Coordinates of C-alpha atoms and ligand atoms in Angstrom, one line a residue:
X9 CA 0.0 0.1 0.1
X10 CA 1.6 3.3 -0.9
X11 CA 2.0 6.3 1.2
X12 CA -0.1 8.9 -0.6
X13 CA 0.3 12.5 1.2
X14 CA -3.3 13.7 1.6
X15 CA -3.8 16.8 -1.1
X16 CA -6.6 19.4 0.1
X17 CA -7.4 21.9 -2.8
X18 CA -9.3 24.7 -3.2
X19 CA -10.9 26.0 -6.7
X20 CA -12.2 29.4 -6.4
X21 CA -13.8 29.4 -9.8
X22 CA -14.5 33.1 -10.7
X23 CA -14.4 34.6 -7.3
X24 CA -12.3 37.2 -5.7
X25 CA -10.4 40.0 -7.8
X26 CA -6.5 40.7 -7.2
X27 CA -6.8 42.6 -3.9
X28 CA -9.6 40.2 -2.2
X29 CA -7.3 36.8 -3.4
X30 CA -4.2 38.8 -1.9
X31 CA -5.9 39.5 1.4
X32 CA -7.6 35.8 1.3
X33 CA -4.2 34.1 0.4
X34 CA -2.6 36.2 3.7
X35 CA -5.5 34.9 6.3
X36 CA -5.0 31.3 4.7
X37 CA -1.4 31.4 5.1
X38 CA -1.9 32.4 8.5
X39 CA -4.4 30.0 9.7
X40 CA -3.1 26.9 8.1
X41 CA 0.4 26.0 10.4
X42 CA 3.5 25.8 8.7
X43 CA 4.2 22.2 9.4
X44 CA 0.8 20.7 8.5
X45 CA 1.3 17.1 7.3
X46 CA -1.4 17.5 4.1
X47 CA -0.4 19.2 1.0
X48 CA -2.5 22.1 0.6
X49 CA -3.2 24.1 -2.9
X50 CA -5.3 27.1 -4.2
X51 CA -6.4 27.9 -7.5
X52 CA -7.1 31.6 -7.9
X53 CA -8.2 33.4 -11.3
X54 CA -5.5 33.8 -13.7
X55 CA -5.5 37.3 -13.0
X56 CA -4.7 36.9 -9.3
X57 CA -1.9 34.2 -9.9
X58 CA 1.3 36.3 -9.6
X59 CA 0.5 38.3 -6.5
X60 CA -0.7 35.1 -4.7
X61 CA 2.2 33.3 -5.4
X62 CA 4.2 36.1 -4.2
X63 CA 2.3 36.3 -1.2
X64 CA 2.5 32.5 -0.6
X65 CA 6.0 32.4 -1.8
X66 CA 7.3 31.3 1.6
X67 CA 4.5 29.2 2.6
X68 CA 3.6 25.6 2.3
X69 CA 0.3 26.6 0.3
X70 CA 0.9 25.5 -3.4
X71 CA -0.7 27.7 -6.1
X72 CA -2.6 26.3 -9.0
X73 CA -4.2 27.9 -12.2
X74 CA -7.8 26.7 -13.2
X75 CA -7.1 26.0 -16.6
X76 CA -4.2 26.3 -19.5
X77 CA -3.7 26.3 -23.0
X78 CA -1.4 23.2 -24.8
X79 CA 0.8 25.7 -27.2
X80 CA 3.6 27.3 -26.0
X81 CA 3.2 30.8 -28.0
X82 CA 1.6 32.1 -30.9
X83 CA -1.2 33.8 -32.2
X84 CA -4.2 32.5 -30.0
X85 CA -5.8 35.5 -28.5
X86 CA -6.6 35.0 -24.9
X87 CA -4.7 32.2 -24.0
X88 CA -2.6 31.2 -21.1
X89 CA 0.4 28.7 -21.5
X90 CA 1.7 26.3 -19.2
X91 CA 5.0 28.2 -19.1
X92 CA 3.1 31.5 -18.4
X93 CA 1.5 29.7 -15.6
X94 CA 4.9 28.4 -14.1
X95 CA 6.5 31.9 -14.7
X96 CA 3.8 33.4 -12.3
X97 CA 5.2 30.9 -9.7
X98 CA 2.7 28.1 -9.6
X99 CA 3.3 24.5 -9.3
X100 CA -0.2 22.8 -10.3
X101 CA -2.7 23.2 -12.8
X102 CA -6.1 21.9 -13.1
X103 CA -6.9 20.6 -16.2
X104 CA -10.7 19.0 -17.5
X105 CA -13.1 20.6 -14.8
X106 CA -16.6 19.8 -15.5
X107 CA -17.3 23.4 -15.9
X108 CA -14.9 23.7 -18.9
X109 CA -16.2 20.6 -20.4
X110 CA -19.7 21.8 -20.0
X111 CA -19.5 25.3 -20.7
X112 CA -16.0 25.8 -22.7
X113 CA -16.1 22.7 -25.2
X114 CA -13.3 20.8 -23.2
X115 CA -13.1 17.4 -24.6
X116 CA -10.9 14.4 -23.7
X117 CA -8.6 15.2 -26.6
X118 CA -8.3 18.9 -25.2
X119 CA -7.6 17.7 -21.9
X120 CA -4.9 15.1 -23.1
X121 CA -3.2 18.0 -25.1
X122 CA -3.2 20.3 -22.1
X123 CA -1.8 17.6 -19.7
X124 CA 0.9 16.7 -22.1
X125 CA 1.8 20.7 -22.2
X126 CA 1.6 21.0 -18.8
X127 CA 3.7 17.8 -17.7
X128 CA 6.5 19.4 -20.2
X129 CA 6.3 22.3 -18.1
X130 CA 7.0 21.1 -15.3
X131 CA 3.7 21.7 -13.4
X132 CA 1.6 19.1 -11.5
X133 CA -1.7 18.2 -13.2
X134 CA -5.0 17.8 -11.3
X135 CA -7.0 16.3 -13.9
X136 CA -10.7 16.3 -13.3
X137 CA -13.4 13.5 -14.4
X138 CA -16.9 12.8 -13.4
X139 CA -20.1 11.5 -14.6
X140 CA -23.6 13.8 -15.1
X141 CA -26.9 12.9 -13.0
X142 CA -27.9 11.7 -16.7
X143 CA -25.0 9.1 -17.1
X144 CA -25.3 7.8 -13.2
X145 CA -29.0 7.4 -14.0
X146 CA -28.3 5.8 -17.1
X147 CA -25.7 3.4 -15.2
X148 CA -23.0 4.7 -17.6
X149 CA -20.7 6.1 -14.7
X150 CA -17.9 3.4 -14.9
X151 CA -18.1 3.7 -18.7
X152 CA -18.1 7.3 -18.8
X153 CA -15.0 7.4 -16.0
X154 CA -13.0 4.9 -18.0
X155 CA -13.3 6.6 -21.1
X156 CA -12.1 10.2 -19.3
X157 CA -9.1 8.6 -17.9
X158 CA -7.9 6.6 -20.6
X159 CA -8.4 9.4 -23.4
X160 CA -7.3 12.1 -20.9
X161 CA -4.0 10.3 -20.2
X162 CA -3.4 8.8 -23.6
X163 CA 0.1 8.4 -24.9
X164 CA 2.0 9.3 -21.7
X165 CA 3.9 7.0 -19.8
X166 CA 3.8 6.1 -15.9
X167 CA 7.1 7.7 -15.4
X168 CA 5.6 11.0 -17.1
X169 CA 2.4 10.8 -15.1
X170 CA 4.0 10.1 -11.6
X171 CA 3.2 13.7 -10.4
X172 CA -0.3 13.4 -12.0
X173 CA -3.5 13.9 -9.6
X174 CA -7.1 12.5 -10.6
X175 CA -10.0 14.4 -9.1
X176 CA -13.6 12.8 -9.2
X177 CA -16.1 15.1 -9.5
X178 CA -19.4 14.1 -9.9
X179 CA -21.1 16.9 -11.7
X180 CA -24.3 16.3 -10.0
X181 CA -22.8 16.8 -6.7
X182 CA -20.7 20.3 -7.7
X183 CA -22.3 23.2 -6.0
X184 CA -25.6 21.2 -5.0
X185 CA -24.8 20.2 -1.3
X186 CA -25.6 16.8 -2.8
X187 CA -22.1 14.8 -1.8
X188 CA -21.9 11.2 -3.1
X189 CA -22.0 8.8 -0.2
X190 CA -19.1 7.5 0.9
X191 CA -19.6 4.1 -0.6
X192 CA -20.2 5.6 -4.3
X193 CA -16.9 7.7 -3.6
X194 CA -14.9 4.5 -2.6
X195 CA -16.4 2.4 -5.2
X196 CA -15.5 4.7 -8.1
X197 CA -11.9 5.6 -6.8
X198 CA -11.2 1.9 -6.3
X199 CA -12.6 1.6 -9.9
X200 CA -10.2 4.6 -10.9
X201 CA -7.2 3.2 -9.5
X202 CA -7.8 -0.3 -11.2
X203 CA -8.4 1.6 -14.5
X204 CA -5.0 3.4 -14.1
X205 CA -3.3 -0.1 -13.1
X206 CA -4.7 -1.9 -15.9
X207 CA -4.0 0.8 -18.7
X208 CA -0.8 2.3 -17.2
X209 CA 1.1 0.6 -14.4
X210 CA 0.1 -1.0 -11.1
X211 CA 2.8 1.2 -9.2
X212 CA 1.5 4.2 -10.8
X213 CA -1.8 3.5 -9.7
X214 CA -0.8 3.0 -6.0
X215 CA 1.0 6.1 -5.8
X216 CA -1.3 8.3 -7.8
X217 CA -3.5 10.6 -5.5
X218 CA -7.3 10.5 -6.4
X219 CA -9.2 14.0 -5.0
X220 CA -13.1 13.6 -4.3
X221 CA -14.8 17.1 -5.2
X222 CA -18.4 17.7 -4.8
X223 CA -19.8 19.7 -1.9
X224 CA -17.2 18.8 0.3
X225 CA -17.2 20.8 3.7
X226 CA -15.9 20.4 7.0
X227 CA -18.7 18.4 8.1
X228 CA -18.4 15.7 5.7
X229 CA -14.3 15.7 4.7
X230 CA -13.4 13.4 7.8
X231 CA -15.8 10.6 6.6
X232 CA -14.3 10.8 2.7
X233 CA -10.8 11.0 4.0
X234 CA -11.5 8.1 5.9
X235 CA -12.1 6.1 2.6
X236 CA -8.8 4.0 1.5
X237 CA -8.8 5.3 -1.9
X238 CA -9.7 8.8 -1.2
X239 CA -6.6 11.0 -0.8
X240 CA -7.5 14.3 -0.9
X241 CA -10.3 16.8 -2.0
X242 CA -10.9 19.4 -4.5
X243 CA -13.2 21.7 -2.7
X244 CA -15.4 24.8 -4.5
X245 CA -17.5 26.6 -2.4
X246 CA -16.2 26.1 1.2
X247 CA -12.8 26.9 -0.1
X248 CA -13.5 30.5 -0.3
X249 CA -13.7 31.1 3.4
X250 CA -10.7 31.4 5.8
X251 CA -12.6 29.4 8.4
X252 CA -14.3 26.8 6.1
X253 CA -11.2 25.9 4.0
X254 CA -8.6 26.0 6.9
X255 CA -11.3 23.5 8.8
X256 CA -11.3 21.4 5.8
X257 CA -7.4 21.5 5.8
X258 CA -7.3 20.5 9.4
X259 CA -9.9 17.5 9.2
X260 CA -8.1 14.9 11.1
Ligands
13P1 P1 -18.3 22.6 -4.5 O1 -17.1 22.3 -3.6 O2 -18.9 24.1 -4.5 O3 -19.3 21.6 -4.9 O4 -17.5 22.9 -6.0 C1 -16.4 21.4 -6.3 C2 -15.7 21.9 -7.5 O5 -16.2 21.9 -8.7 C3 -14.3 21.9 -7.2 O6 -13.5 22.1 -8.5

């Protein structure tokens, strides 16, 4: 059984301007003990990345972008490359969030292109997957997730994927208050580990951190973290306040 360091990640989505992001990062830095034994990550908006990275330079809190583009440079108006994200001081990037898939045309192919570019730039990718309500009701959950993992990670070796993090976020649980039950989460996470073991490598599957996301709060984090195959959380709404996020980080 691999020793996986838990990762608690906050996705700020379209919240907080620069001043608010800096003030919040400072507050989190004070609230989260420097010697905390879990990895902590926050994902501000693109425009707040540089100031938040500067503010958290000497803290244990890592900073991620919420998305990226796969090209390194060129005539791609409005896009941001992995290198640019690195140059802000970020170490992580979220790829394939369901909101990107739902509203901005993200596909497993674009996830794969972004993942390759992120890894080439030395960013740690947090790759999001998850089924919709209709897919779960149609009993397609496992099929959908298997495709998302296989297509998203296609063409990469176990060595290249060694830093990669998976985040299982059932779409129907995001922002709804409907957390998946512990049984559902454990069943899916164990399945995902098997997909990675069969499609890539057993050692990679054992070492890979698989986060759960979808209405995670300080009140349900402990029971989720107690599950064998849950290695952390990707938190939306409850990551926007110091007390709730630091409460989740200190779930033990
Ligand atoms: P909520 O925690 O608000 O449900 O959002 C989850 C999420 O989408 C994190 O990326």
